[in-house]
PDB file of C-alpha atoms and ligand atoms in Angstrom:
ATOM      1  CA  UNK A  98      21.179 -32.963  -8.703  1.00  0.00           C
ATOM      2  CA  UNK A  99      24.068 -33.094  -6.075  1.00  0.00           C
ATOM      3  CA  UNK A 100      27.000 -35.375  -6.683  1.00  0.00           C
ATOM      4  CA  UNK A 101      26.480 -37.470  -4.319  1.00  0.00           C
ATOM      5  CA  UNK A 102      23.172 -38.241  -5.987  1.00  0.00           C
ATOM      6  CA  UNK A 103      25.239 -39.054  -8.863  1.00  0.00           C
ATOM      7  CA  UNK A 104      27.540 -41.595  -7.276  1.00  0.00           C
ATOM      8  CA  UNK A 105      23.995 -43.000  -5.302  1.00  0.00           C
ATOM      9  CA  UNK A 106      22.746 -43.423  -9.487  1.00  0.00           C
ATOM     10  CA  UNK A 107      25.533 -44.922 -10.399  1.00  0.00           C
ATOM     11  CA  UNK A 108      25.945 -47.654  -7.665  1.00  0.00           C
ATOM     12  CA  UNK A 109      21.984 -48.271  -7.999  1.00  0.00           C
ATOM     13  CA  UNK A 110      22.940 -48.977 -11.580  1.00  0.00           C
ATOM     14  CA  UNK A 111      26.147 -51.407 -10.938  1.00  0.00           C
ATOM     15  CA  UNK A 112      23.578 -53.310  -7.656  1.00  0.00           C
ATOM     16  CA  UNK A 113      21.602 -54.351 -10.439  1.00  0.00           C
ATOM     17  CA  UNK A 114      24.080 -56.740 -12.049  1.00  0.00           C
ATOM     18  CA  UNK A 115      24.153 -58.693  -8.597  1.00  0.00           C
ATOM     19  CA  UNK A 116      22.589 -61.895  -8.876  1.00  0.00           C
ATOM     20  CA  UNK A 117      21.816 -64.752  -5.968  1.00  0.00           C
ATOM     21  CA  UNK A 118      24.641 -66.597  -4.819  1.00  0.00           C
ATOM     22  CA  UNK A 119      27.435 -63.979  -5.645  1.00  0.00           C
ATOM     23  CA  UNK A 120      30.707 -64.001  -4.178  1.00  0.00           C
ATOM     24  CA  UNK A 121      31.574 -59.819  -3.980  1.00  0.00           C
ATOM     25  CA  UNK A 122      34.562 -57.540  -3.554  1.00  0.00           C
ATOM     26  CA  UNK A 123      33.161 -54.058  -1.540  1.00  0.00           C
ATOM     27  CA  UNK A 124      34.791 -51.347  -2.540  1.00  0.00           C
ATOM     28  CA  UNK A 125      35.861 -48.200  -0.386  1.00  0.00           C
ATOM     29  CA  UNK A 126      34.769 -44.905  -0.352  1.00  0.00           C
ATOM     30  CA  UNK A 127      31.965 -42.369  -0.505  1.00  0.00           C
ATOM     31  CA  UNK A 128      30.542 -43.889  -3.939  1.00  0.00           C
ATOM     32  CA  UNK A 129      31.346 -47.882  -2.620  1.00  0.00           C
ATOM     33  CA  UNK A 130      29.461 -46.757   0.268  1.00  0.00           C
ATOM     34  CA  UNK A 131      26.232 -46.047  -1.569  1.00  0.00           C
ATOM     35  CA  UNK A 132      26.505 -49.416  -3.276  1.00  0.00           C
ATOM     36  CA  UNK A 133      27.132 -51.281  -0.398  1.00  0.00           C
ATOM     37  CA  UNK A 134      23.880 -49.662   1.447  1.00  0.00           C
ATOM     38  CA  UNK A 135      22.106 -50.329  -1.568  1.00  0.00           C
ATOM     39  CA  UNK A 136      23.051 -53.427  -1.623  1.00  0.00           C
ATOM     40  CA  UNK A 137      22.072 -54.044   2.393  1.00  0.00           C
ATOM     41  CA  UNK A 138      18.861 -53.001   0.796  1.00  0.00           C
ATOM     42  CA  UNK A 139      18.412 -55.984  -1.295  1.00  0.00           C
ATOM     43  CA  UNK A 140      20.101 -58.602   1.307  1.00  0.00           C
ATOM     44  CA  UNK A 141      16.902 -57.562   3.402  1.00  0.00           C
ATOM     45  CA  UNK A 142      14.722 -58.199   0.666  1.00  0.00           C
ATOM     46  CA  UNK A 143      15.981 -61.632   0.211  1.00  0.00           C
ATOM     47  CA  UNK A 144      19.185 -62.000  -1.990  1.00  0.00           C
ATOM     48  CA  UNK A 145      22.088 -64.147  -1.009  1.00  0.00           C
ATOM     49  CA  UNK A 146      25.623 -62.813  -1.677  1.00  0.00           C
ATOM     50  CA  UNK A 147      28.676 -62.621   0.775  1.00  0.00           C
ATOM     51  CA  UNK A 148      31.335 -60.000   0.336  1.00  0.00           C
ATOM     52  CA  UNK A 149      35.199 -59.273   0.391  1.00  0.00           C
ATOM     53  CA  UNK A 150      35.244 -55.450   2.172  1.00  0.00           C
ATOM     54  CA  UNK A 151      38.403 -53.384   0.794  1.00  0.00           C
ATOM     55  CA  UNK A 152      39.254 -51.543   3.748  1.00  0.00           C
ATOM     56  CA  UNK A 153      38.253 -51.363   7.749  1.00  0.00           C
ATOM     57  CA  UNK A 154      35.419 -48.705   7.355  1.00  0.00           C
ATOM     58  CA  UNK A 155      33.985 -51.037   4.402  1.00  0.00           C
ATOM     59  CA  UNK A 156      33.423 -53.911   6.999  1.00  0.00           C
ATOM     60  CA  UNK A 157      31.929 -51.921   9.751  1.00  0.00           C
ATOM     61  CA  UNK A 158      29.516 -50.152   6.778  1.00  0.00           C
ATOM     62  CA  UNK A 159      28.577 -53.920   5.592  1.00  0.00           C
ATOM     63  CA  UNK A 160      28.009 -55.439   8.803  1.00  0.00           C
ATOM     64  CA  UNK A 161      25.783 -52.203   9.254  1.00  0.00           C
ATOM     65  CA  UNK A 162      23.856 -52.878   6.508  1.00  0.00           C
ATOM     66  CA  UNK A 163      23.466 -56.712   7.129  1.00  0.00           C
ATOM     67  CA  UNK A 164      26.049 -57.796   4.517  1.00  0.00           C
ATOM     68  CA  UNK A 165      27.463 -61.043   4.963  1.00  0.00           C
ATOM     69  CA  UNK A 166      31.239 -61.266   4.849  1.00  0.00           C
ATOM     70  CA  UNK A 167      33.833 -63.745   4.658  1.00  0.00           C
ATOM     71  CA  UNK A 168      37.784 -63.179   3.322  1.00  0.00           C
ATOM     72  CA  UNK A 169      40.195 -64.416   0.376  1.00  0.00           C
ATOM     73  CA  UNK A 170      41.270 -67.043   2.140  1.00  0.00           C
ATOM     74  CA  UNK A 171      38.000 -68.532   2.775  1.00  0.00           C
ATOM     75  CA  UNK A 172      36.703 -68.005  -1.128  1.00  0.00           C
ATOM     76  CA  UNK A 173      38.734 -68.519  -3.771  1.00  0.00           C
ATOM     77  CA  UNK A 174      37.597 -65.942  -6.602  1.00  0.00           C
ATOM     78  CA  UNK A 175      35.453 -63.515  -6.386  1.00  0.00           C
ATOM     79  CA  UNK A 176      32.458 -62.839  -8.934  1.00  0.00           C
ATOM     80  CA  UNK A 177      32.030 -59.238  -9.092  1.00  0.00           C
ATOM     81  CA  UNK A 178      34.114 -56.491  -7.753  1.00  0.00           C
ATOM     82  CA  UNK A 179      32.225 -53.109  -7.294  1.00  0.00           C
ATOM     83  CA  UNK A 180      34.319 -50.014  -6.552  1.00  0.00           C
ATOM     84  CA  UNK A 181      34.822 -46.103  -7.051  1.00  0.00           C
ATOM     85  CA  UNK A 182      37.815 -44.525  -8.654  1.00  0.00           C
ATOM     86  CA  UNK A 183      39.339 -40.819  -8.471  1.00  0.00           C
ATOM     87  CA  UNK A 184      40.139 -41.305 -12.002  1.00  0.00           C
ATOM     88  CA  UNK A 185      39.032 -43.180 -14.939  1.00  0.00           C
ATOM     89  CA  UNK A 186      40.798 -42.788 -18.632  1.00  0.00           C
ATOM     90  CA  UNK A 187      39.049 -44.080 -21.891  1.00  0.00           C
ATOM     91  CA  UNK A 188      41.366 -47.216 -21.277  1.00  0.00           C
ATOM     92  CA  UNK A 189      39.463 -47.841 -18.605  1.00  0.00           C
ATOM     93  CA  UNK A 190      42.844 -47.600 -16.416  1.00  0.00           C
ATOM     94  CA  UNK A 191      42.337 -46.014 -13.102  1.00  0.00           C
ATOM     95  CA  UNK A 192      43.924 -44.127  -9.950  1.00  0.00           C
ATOM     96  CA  UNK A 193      42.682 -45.268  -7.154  1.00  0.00           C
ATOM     97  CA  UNK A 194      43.624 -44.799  -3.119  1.00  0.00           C
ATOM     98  CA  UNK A 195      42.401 -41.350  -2.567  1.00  0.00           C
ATOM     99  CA  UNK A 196      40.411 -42.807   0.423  1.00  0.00           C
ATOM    100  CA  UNK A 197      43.595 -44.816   1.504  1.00  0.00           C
ATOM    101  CA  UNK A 198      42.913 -48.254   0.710  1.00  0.00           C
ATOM    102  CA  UNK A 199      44.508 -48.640  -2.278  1.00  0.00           C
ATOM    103  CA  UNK A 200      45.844 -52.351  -1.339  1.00  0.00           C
ATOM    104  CA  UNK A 201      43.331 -54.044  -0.707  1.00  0.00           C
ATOM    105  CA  UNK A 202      40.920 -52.548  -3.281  1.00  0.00           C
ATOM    106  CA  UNK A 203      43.587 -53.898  -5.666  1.00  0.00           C
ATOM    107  CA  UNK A 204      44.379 -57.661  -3.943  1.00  0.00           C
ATOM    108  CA  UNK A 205      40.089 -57.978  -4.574  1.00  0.00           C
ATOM    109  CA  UNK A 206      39.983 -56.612  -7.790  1.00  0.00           C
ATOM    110  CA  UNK A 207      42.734 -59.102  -9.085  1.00  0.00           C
ATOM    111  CA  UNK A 208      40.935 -61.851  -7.016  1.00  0.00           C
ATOM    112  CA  UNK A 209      37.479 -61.004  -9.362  1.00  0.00           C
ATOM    113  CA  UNK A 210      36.289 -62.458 -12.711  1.00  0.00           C
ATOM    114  CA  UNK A 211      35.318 -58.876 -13.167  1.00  0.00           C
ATOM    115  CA  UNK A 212      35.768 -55.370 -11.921  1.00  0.00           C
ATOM    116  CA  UNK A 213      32.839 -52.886 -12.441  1.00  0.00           C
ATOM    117  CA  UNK A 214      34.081 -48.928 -11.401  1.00  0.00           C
ATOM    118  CA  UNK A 215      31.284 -46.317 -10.379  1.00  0.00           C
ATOM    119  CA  UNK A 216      31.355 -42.537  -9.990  1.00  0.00           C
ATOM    120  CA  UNK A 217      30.190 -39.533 -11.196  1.00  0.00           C
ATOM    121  CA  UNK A 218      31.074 -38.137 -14.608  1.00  0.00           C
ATOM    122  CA  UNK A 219      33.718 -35.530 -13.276  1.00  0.00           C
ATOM    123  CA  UNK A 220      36.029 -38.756 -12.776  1.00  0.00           C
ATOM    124  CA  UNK A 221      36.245 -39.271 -15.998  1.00  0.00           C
ATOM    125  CA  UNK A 222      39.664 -37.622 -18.010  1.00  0.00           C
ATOM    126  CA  UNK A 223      41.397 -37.806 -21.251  1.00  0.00           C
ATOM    127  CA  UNK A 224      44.923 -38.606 -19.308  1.00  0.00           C
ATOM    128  CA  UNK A 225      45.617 -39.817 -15.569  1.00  0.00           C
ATOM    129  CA  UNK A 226      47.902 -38.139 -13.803  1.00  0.00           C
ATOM    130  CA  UNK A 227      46.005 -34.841 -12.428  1.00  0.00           C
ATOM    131  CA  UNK A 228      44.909 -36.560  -9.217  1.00  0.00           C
ATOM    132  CA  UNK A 229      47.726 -37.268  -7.211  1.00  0.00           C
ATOM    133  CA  UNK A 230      48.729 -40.977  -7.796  1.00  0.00           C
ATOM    134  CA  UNK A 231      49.130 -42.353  -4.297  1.00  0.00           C
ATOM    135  CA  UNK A 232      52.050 -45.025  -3.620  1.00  0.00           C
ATOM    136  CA  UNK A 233      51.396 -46.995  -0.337  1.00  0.00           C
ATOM    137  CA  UNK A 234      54.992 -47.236   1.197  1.00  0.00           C
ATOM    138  CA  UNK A 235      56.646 -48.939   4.174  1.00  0.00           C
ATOM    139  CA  UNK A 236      57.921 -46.342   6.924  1.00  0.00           C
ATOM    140  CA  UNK A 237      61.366 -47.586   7.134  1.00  0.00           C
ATOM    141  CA  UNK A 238      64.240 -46.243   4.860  1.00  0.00           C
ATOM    142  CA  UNK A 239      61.485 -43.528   3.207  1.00  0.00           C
ATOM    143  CA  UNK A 240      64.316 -41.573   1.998  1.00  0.00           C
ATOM    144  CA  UNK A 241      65.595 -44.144  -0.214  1.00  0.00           C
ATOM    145  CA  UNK A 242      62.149 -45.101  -1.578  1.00  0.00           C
ATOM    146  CA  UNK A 243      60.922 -41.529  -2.111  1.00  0.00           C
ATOM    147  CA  UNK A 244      64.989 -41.078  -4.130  1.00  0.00           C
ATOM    148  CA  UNK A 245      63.909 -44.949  -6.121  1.00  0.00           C
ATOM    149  CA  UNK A 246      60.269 -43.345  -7.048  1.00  0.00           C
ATOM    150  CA  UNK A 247      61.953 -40.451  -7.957  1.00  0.00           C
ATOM    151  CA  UNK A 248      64.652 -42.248 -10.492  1.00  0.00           C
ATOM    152  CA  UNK A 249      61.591 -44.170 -11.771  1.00  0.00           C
ATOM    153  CA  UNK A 250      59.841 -41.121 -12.170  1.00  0.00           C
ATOM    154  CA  UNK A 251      62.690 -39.591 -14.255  1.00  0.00           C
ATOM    155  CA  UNK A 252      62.741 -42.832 -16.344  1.00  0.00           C
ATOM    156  CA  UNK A 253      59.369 -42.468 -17.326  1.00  0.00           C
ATOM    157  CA  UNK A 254      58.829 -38.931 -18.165  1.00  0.00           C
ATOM    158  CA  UNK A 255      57.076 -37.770 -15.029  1.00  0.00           C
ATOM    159  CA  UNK A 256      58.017 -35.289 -12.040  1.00  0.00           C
ATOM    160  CA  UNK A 257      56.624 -33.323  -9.555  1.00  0.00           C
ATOM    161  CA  UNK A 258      56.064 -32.682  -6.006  1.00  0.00           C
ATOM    162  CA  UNK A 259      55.520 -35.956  -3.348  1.00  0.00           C
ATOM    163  CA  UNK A 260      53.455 -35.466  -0.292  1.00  0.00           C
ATOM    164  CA  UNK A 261      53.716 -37.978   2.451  1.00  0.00           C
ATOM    165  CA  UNK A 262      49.547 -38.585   3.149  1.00  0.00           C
ATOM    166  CA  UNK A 263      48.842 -36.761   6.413  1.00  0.00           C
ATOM    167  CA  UNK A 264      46.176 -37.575   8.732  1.00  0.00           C
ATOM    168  CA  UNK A 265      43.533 -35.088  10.442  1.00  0.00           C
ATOM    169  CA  UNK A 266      45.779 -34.795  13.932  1.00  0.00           C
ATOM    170  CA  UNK A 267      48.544 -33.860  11.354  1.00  0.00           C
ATOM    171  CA  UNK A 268      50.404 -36.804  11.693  1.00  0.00           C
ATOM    172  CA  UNK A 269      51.725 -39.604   8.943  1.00  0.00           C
ATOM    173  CA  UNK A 270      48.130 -41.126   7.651  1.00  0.00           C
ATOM    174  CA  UNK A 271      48.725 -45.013   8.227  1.00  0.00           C
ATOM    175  CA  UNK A 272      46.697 -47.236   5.937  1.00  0.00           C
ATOM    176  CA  UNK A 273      44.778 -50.350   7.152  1.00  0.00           C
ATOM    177  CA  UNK A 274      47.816 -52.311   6.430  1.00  0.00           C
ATOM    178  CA  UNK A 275      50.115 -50.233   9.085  1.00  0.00           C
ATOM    179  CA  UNK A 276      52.133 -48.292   5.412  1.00  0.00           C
ATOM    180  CA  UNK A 277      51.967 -44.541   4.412  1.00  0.00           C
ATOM    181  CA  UNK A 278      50.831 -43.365   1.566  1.00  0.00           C
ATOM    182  CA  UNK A 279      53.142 -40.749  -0.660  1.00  0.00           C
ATOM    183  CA  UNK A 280      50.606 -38.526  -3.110  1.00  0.00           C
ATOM    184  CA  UNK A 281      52.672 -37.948  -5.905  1.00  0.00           C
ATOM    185  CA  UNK A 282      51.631 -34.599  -8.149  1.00  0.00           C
ATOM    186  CA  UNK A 283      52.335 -35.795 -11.552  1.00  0.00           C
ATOM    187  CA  UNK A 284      49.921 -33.727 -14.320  1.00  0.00           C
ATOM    188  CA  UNK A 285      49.731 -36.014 -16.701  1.00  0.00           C
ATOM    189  CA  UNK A 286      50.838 -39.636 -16.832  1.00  0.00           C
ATOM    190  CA  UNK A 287      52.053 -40.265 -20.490  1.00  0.00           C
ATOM    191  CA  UNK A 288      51.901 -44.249 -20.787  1.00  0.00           C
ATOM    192  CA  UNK A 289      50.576 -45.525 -17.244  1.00  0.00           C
ATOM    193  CA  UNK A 290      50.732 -49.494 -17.647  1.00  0.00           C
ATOM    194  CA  UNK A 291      54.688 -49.047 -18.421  1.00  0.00           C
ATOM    195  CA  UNK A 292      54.488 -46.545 -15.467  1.00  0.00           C
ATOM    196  CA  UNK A 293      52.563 -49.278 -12.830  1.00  0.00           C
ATOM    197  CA  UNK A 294      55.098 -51.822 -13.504  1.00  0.00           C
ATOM    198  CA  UNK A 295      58.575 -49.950 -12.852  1.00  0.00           C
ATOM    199  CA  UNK A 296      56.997 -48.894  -9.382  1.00  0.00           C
ATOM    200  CA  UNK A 297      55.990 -52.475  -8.727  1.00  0.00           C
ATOM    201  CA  UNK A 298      59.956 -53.241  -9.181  1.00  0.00           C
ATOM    202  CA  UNK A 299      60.977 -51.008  -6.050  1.00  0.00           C
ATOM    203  CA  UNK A 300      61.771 -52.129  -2.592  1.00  0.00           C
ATOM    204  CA  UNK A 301      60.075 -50.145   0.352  1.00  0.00           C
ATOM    205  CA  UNK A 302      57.284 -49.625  -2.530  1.00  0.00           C
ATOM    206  CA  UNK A 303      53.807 -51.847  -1.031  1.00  0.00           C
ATOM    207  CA  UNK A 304      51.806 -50.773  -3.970  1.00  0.00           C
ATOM    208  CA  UNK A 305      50.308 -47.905  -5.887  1.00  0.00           C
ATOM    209  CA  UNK A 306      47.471 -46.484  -7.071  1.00  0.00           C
ATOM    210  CA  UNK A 307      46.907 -47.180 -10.966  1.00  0.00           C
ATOM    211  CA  UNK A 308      44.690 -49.809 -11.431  1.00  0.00           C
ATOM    212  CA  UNK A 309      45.616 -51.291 -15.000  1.00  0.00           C
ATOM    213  CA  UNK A 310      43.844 -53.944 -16.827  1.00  0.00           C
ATOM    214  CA  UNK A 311      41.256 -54.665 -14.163  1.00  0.00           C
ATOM    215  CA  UNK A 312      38.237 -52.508 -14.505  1.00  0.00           C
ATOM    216  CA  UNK A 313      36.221 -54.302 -17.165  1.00  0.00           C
ATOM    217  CA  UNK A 314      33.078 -51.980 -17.426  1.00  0.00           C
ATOM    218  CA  UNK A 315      32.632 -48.101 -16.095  1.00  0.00           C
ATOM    219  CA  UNK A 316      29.780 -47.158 -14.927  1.00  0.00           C
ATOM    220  CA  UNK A 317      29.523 -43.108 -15.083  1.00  0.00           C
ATOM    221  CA  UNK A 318      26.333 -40.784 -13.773  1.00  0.00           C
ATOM    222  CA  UNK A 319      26.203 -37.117 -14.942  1.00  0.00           C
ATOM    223  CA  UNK A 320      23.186 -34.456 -15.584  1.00  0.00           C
ATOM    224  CA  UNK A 321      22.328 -36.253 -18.894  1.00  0.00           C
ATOM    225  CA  UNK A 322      22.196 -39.813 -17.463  1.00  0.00           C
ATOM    226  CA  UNK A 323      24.202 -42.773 -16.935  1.00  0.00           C
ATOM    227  CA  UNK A 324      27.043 -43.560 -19.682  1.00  0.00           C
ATOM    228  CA  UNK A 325      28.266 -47.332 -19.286  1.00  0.00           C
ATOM    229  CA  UNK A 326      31.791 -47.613 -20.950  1.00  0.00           C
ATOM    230  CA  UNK A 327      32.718 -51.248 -21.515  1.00  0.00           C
ATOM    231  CA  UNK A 328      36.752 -52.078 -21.591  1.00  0.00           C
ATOM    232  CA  UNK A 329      37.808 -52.220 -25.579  1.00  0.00           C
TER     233      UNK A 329
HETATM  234  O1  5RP B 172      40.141 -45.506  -4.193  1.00  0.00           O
HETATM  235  C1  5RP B 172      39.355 -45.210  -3.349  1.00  0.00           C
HETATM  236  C2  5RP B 172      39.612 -45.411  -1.911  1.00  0.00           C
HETATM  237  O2  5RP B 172      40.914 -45.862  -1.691  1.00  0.00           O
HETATM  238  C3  5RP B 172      38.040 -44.625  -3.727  1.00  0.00           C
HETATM  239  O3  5RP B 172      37.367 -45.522  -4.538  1.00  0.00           O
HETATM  240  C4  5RP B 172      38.269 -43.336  -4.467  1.00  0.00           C
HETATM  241  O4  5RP B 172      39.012 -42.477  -3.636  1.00  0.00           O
HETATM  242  C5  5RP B 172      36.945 -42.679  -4.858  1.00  0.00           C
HETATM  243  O5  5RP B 172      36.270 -42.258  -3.712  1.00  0.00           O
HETATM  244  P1  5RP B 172      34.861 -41.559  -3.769  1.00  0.00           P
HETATM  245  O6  5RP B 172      33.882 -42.573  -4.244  1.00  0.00           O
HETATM  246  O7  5RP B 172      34.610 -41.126  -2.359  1.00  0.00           O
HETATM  247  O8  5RP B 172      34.965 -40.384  -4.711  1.00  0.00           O
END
């Protein structure tokens, strides 16, 4: 079976707790993007939900598959957030923004009554911290924030090498919301909630990747089947 038949299993698995009248975030990526389709399928067959997308390519993949949408200003919450991750820990705390959308996967999530995360078994890891943690950053003065991330870095017992995101043409990758996005090679984050809140505190810093205290349930698909892991 071929990963992406794993993320398809998962998101088949999460579409089933989608019930008529649901208010949605849509997450990003190649795993959101199997949920949203299947989704589309069941929008055909009848059911009545709207959705929240998380990023640009998320909107154009919903209206594809006949998804109503509508935005946070016109709901107030959201029922049911359904997203990927590149990395899940038994706390169910997560890095997210490997796709680039990072911010507005994050404004939905906090704007749901619940958060359910789907992928494929390999996301799954003791520690966060191997995938690069991307921080969403505004262009201007990126010395002094990359020297701040760096200080906060040092404070919290983390180092290593910062990439600014590039895009294909080899140029600065700019996120739906106009920022970059620094990957920052860390190893292994040691205590990520205390980690997420210093980089919150710095100017120039939009937002980052780790995801703490909103993904209530994991849904994970390997060979052996489909592990649910429900927040402790
Ligand atoms: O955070 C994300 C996008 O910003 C994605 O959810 C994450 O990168 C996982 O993607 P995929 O499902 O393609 O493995």
């Amino acid at each position: 079976m071929s990963m992406d038949d794993l993320k398809r299993q998962a998101a088949a698995r999460a579409v089933e707790q989608v019930r008529d009248g649901m208010k949605l975030g849509l997450g990003t990526g190649s795993t959101a993007k199997h949920f949203v389709e299947l989704l589309g399928e069941r929008v055909k067959a009848g059911l009545k939900v709207v959705g929240v997308p998380t990023s640009e390519a998320t909107r154009a993949d919903a209206e594809r598959c006949g998804v109503l949408l509508t935005t946070l200003d016109e709901v107030d919450r959201l029922d049911l957030t359904v997203d990927g991750a590149d990395e899940i820990d038994p706390n169910l705390e997560l890095i997210k923004g490997g796709g680039g959308a990072l911010l507005r996967e994050k404004i939905v999530a906090a704007a749901s009554d619940r958060m359910i995360v789907i992928a494929d078994e390999s996301k799954w890891v003791p520690a966060l911290g191997r995938f690069p943690l991307p921080i969403e950053v505004i262009p201007f003065g990126l010395g002094a924030t990359r020297r701040a991330i760096e200080a906060v870095f040092a404070e919290n017992g983390v180092s290593g090498q910062m990439d600014v995101r590039k895009a294909k043409d080899g140029h600065a990758f700019v996120t739906d919301g106009g920022h970059w996005i620094i990957d920052a090679h860390l190893g292994r984050i040691p205590d990520s909630p205390r980690l997420a809140a210093a980089l919150n505190s710095i100017p120039g810093v939009v937002e980052h990747g780790l995801f703490i205290g909103l993904a209530r349930t994991a849904v994970l698909a390997g060979p052996q089947g489909i592990r649910v892991v429900e927040r402790r």
